[in-house]
CSV table of C-alpha atoms in Angstrom, one decimal:
chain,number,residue,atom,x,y,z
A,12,UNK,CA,18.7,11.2,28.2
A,13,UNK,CA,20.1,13.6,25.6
A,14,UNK,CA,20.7,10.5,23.0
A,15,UNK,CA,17.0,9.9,23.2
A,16,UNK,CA,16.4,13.6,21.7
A,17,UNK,CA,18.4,12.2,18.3
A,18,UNK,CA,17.3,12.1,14.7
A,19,UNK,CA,18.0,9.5,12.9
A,20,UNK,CA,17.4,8.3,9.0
A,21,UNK,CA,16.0,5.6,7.9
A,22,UNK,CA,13.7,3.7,4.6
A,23,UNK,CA,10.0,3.0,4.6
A,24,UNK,CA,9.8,0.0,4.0
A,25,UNK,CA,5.4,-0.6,3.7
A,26,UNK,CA,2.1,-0.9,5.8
A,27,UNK,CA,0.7,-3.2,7.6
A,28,UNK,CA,-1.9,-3.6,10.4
A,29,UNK,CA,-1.5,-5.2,14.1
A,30,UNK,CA,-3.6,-5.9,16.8
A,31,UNK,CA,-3.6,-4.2,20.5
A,32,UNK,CA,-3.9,-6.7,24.0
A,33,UNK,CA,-7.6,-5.6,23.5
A,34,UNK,CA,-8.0,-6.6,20.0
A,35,UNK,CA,-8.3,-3.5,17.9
A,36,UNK,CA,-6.5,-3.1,14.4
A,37,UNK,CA,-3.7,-0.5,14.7
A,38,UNK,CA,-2.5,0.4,10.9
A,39,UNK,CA,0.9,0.8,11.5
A,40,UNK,CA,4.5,1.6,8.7
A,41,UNK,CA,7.3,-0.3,9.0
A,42,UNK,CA,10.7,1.9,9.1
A,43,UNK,CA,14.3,0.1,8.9
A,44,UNK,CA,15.7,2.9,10.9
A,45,UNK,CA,19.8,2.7,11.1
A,46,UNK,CA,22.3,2.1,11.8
A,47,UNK,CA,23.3,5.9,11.6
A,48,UNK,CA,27.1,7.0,12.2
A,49,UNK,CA,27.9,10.3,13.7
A,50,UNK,CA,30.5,11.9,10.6
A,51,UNK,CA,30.9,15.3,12.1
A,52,UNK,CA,29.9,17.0,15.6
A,53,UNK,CA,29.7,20.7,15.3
A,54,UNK,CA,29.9,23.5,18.0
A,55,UNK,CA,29.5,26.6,18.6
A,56,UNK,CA,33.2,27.5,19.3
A,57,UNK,CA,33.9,26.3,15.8
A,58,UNK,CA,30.7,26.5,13.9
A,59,UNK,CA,28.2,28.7,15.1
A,60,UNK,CA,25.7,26.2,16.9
A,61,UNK,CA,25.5,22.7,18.3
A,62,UNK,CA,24.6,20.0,15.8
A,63,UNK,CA,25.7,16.6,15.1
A,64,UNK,CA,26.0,15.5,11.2
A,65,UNK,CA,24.7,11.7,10.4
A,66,UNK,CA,25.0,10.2,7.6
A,67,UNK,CA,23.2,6.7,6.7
A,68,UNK,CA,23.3,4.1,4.0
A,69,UNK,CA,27.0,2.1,2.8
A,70,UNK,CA,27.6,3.1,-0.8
A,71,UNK,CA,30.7,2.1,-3.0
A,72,UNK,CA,32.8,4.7,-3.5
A,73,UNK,CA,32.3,5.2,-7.0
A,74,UNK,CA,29.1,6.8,-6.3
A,75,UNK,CA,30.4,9.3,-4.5
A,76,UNK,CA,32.4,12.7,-5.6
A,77,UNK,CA,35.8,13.6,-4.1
A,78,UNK,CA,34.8,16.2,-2.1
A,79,UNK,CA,32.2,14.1,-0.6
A,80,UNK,CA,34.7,11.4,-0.1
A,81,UNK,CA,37.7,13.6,1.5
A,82,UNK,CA,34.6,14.9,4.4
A,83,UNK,CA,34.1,11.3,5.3
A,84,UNK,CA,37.9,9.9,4.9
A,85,UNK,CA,38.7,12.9,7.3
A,86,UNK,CA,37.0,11.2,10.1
A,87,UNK,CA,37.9,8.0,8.7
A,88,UNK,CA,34.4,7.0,7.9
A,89,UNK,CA,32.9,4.5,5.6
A,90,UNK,CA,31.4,6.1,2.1
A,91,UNK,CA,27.9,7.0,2.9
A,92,UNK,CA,24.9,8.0,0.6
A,93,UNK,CA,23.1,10.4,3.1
A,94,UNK,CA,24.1,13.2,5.6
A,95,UNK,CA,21.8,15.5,7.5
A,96,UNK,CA,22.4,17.6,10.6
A,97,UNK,CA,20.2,17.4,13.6
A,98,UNK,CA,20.4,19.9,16.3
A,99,UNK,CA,21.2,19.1,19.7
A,100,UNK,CA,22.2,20.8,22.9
A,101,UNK,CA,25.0,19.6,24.5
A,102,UNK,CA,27.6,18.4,21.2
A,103,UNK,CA,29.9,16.9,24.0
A,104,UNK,CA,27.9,13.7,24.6
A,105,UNK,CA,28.7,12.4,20.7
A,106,UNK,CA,31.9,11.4,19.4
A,107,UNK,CA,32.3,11.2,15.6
A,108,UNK,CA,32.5,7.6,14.4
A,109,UNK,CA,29.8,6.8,17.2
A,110,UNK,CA,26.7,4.6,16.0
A,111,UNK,CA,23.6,5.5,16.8
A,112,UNK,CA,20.3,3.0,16.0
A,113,UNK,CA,16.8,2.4,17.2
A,114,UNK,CA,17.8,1.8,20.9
A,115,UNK,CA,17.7,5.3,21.8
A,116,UNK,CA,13.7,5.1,20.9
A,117,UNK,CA,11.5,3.4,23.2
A,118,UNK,CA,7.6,2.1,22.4
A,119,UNK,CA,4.9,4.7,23.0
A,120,UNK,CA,7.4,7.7,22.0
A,121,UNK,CA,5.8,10.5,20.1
A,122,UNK,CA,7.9,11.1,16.5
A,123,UNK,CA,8.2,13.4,13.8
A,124,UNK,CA,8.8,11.8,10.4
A,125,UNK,CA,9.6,13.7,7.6
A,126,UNK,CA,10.1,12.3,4.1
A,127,UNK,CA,9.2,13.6,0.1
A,128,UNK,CA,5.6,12.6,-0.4
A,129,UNK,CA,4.3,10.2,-3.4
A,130,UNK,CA,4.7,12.7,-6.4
A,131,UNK,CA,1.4,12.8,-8.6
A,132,UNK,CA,2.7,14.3,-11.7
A,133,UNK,CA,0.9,17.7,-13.5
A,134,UNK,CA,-2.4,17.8,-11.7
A,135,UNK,CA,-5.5,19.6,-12.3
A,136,UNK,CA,-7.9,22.1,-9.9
A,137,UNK,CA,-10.2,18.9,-8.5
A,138,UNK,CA,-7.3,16.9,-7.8
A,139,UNK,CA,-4.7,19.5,-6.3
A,140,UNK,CA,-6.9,22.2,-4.7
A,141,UNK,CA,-10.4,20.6,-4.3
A,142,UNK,CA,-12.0,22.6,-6.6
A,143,UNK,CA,-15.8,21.9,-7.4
A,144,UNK,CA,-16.7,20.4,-11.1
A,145,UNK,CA,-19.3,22.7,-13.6
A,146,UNK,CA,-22.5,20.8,-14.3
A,147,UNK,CA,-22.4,17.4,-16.2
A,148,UNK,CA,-25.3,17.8,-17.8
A,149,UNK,CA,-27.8,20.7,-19.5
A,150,UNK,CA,-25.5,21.3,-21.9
A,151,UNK,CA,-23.0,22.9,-19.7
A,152,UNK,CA,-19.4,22.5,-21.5
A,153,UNK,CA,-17.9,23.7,-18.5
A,154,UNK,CA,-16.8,19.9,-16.4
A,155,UNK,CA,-13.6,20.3,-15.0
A,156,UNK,CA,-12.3,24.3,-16.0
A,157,UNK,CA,-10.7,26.4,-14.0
A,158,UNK,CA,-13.2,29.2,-14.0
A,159,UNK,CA,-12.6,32.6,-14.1
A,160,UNK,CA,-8.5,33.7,-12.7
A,161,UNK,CA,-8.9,37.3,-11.8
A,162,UNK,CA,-10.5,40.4,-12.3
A,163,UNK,CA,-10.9,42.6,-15.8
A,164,UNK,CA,-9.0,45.7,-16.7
A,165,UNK,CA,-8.2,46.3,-13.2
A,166,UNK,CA,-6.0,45.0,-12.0
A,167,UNK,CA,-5.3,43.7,-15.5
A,168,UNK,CA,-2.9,40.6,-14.5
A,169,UNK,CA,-3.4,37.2,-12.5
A,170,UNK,CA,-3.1,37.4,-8.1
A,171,UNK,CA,0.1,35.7,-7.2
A,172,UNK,CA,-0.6,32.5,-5.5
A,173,UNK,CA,-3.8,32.4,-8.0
A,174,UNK,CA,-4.8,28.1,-7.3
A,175,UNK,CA,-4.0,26.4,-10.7
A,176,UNK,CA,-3.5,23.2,-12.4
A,177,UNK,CA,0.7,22.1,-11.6
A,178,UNK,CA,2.8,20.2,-9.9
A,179,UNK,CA,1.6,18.2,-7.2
A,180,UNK,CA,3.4,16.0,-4.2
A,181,UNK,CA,7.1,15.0,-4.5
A,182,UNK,CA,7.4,18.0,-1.4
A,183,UNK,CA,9.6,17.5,1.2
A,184,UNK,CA,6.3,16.8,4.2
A,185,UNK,CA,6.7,16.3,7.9
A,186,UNK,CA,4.0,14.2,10.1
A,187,UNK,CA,4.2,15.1,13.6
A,188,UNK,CA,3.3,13.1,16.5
A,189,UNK,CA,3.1,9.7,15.3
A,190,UNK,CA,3.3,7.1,18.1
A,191,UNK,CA,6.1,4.0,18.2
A,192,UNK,CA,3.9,0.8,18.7
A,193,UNK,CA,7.3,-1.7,18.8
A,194,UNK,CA,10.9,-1.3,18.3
A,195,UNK,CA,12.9,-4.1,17.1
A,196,UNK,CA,16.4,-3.9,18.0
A,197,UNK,CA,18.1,-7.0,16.2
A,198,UNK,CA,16.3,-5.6,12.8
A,199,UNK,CA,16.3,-1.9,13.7
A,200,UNK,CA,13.1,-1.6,12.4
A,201,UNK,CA,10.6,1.0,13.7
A,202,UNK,CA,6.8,-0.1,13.8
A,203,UNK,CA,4.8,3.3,13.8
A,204,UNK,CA,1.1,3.9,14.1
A,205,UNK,CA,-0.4,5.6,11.1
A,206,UNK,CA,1.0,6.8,7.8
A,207,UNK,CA,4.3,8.6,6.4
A,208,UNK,CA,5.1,10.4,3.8
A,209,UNK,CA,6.3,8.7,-0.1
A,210,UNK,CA,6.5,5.6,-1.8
A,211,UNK,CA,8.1,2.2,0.2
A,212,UNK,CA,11.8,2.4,0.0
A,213,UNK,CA,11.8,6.1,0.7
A,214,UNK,CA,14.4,8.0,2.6
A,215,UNK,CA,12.7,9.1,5.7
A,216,UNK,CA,14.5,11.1,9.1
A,217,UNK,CA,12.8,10.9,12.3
A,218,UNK,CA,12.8,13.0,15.2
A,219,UNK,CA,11.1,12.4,18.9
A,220,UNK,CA,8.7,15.2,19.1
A,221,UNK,CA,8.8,17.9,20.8
């Protein structure tokens, strides 16, 4: 049971829509989830807490640093690009070197996916905070301005947090709840219903909700 309460990594790879038995159109992502090896089980004797570290994707060394490399060539791992830690309860069921892949998911599983969404660059108030436009026309030269940021004399300085024109996506964003339609063991690809977060080819992790 515990394996099933895993996160794993994994790519987007795109969308796509399938039909149901009774013929409705399910928009669903395709995730290539895996295969994920187990580089370092942590406890709470020795660490603290009870996590399991995973790391995902075969690199060539070279793109690695040495104390990257030395972490992994201590458990005498393969070089891998990405690590993250997922919590879990009982450390003793994982082994380090152990491969974990889609198998522990099953079809109808609720997930949490998070992954960087799509970035959109320097964005103004319409775009990034829904802010209304001034009057096209009349002679109004006021389209897409901010308006007015704050008060006069008092308090004399802009609210922190004021909504203004910036950055906007390429934040680390977690959908919760998406439902597994199929799972594909030979490809270990995930097929979810509805949308995640960034570009295809992005690194996503996945966790079975909560």
């Amino acid at each position: 049971k515990n394996i099933v309460s895993l996160g794993l990594l994994g790519n987007k790879i795109g969308m796509t829509q399938i039909f149901d038995e009774s013929g409705n159109i399910i928009p669903v992502t395709i995730l290539k989830v895996g295969p994920c090896v187990i580089t370092q089980v942590k406890t709470t004797l020795n660490d603290g807490y009870n996590a399991i570290q995973v790391g995902y994707g075969n690199v060539s060394p070279k793109s690695l640093t040495q104390p990257q490399l030395g972490h992994l060539q201590k458990s005498n791992i393969q070089p891998l690009k990405y690590l993250k830690e997922f919590r879990v309860s009982d450390p003793n069921n994982f082994n380090v070197g152990q491969v974990l892949n889609v198998e522990s998911f099953v079809a109808g599983q609720l997930i949490n996916v998070t992954g960087k969404s799509i970035g959109k660059g320097f964005s103004g108030l319409q775009k990034r905070h829904n802010f209304a436009r001034g009057p096209m026309t009349h002679g109004s030269k006021n389209h897409r301005a901010p308006g007015s940021i704050g008060m006069g004399t008092s308090p004399g300085r802009v609210l922190p947090g004021k909504k203004m024109a910036g950055q906007l996506g390429n934040k680390t964003t977690n959908i919760r709840k998406l439902k597994i339609v199929q799972v594909n063991n030979d490809e270990n690809i995930l097929v979810v219903k509805g949308a995640i977060p960034g570009k295809p080819g992005n690194l996503v992790s996945i966790v079975p909700s909560k």
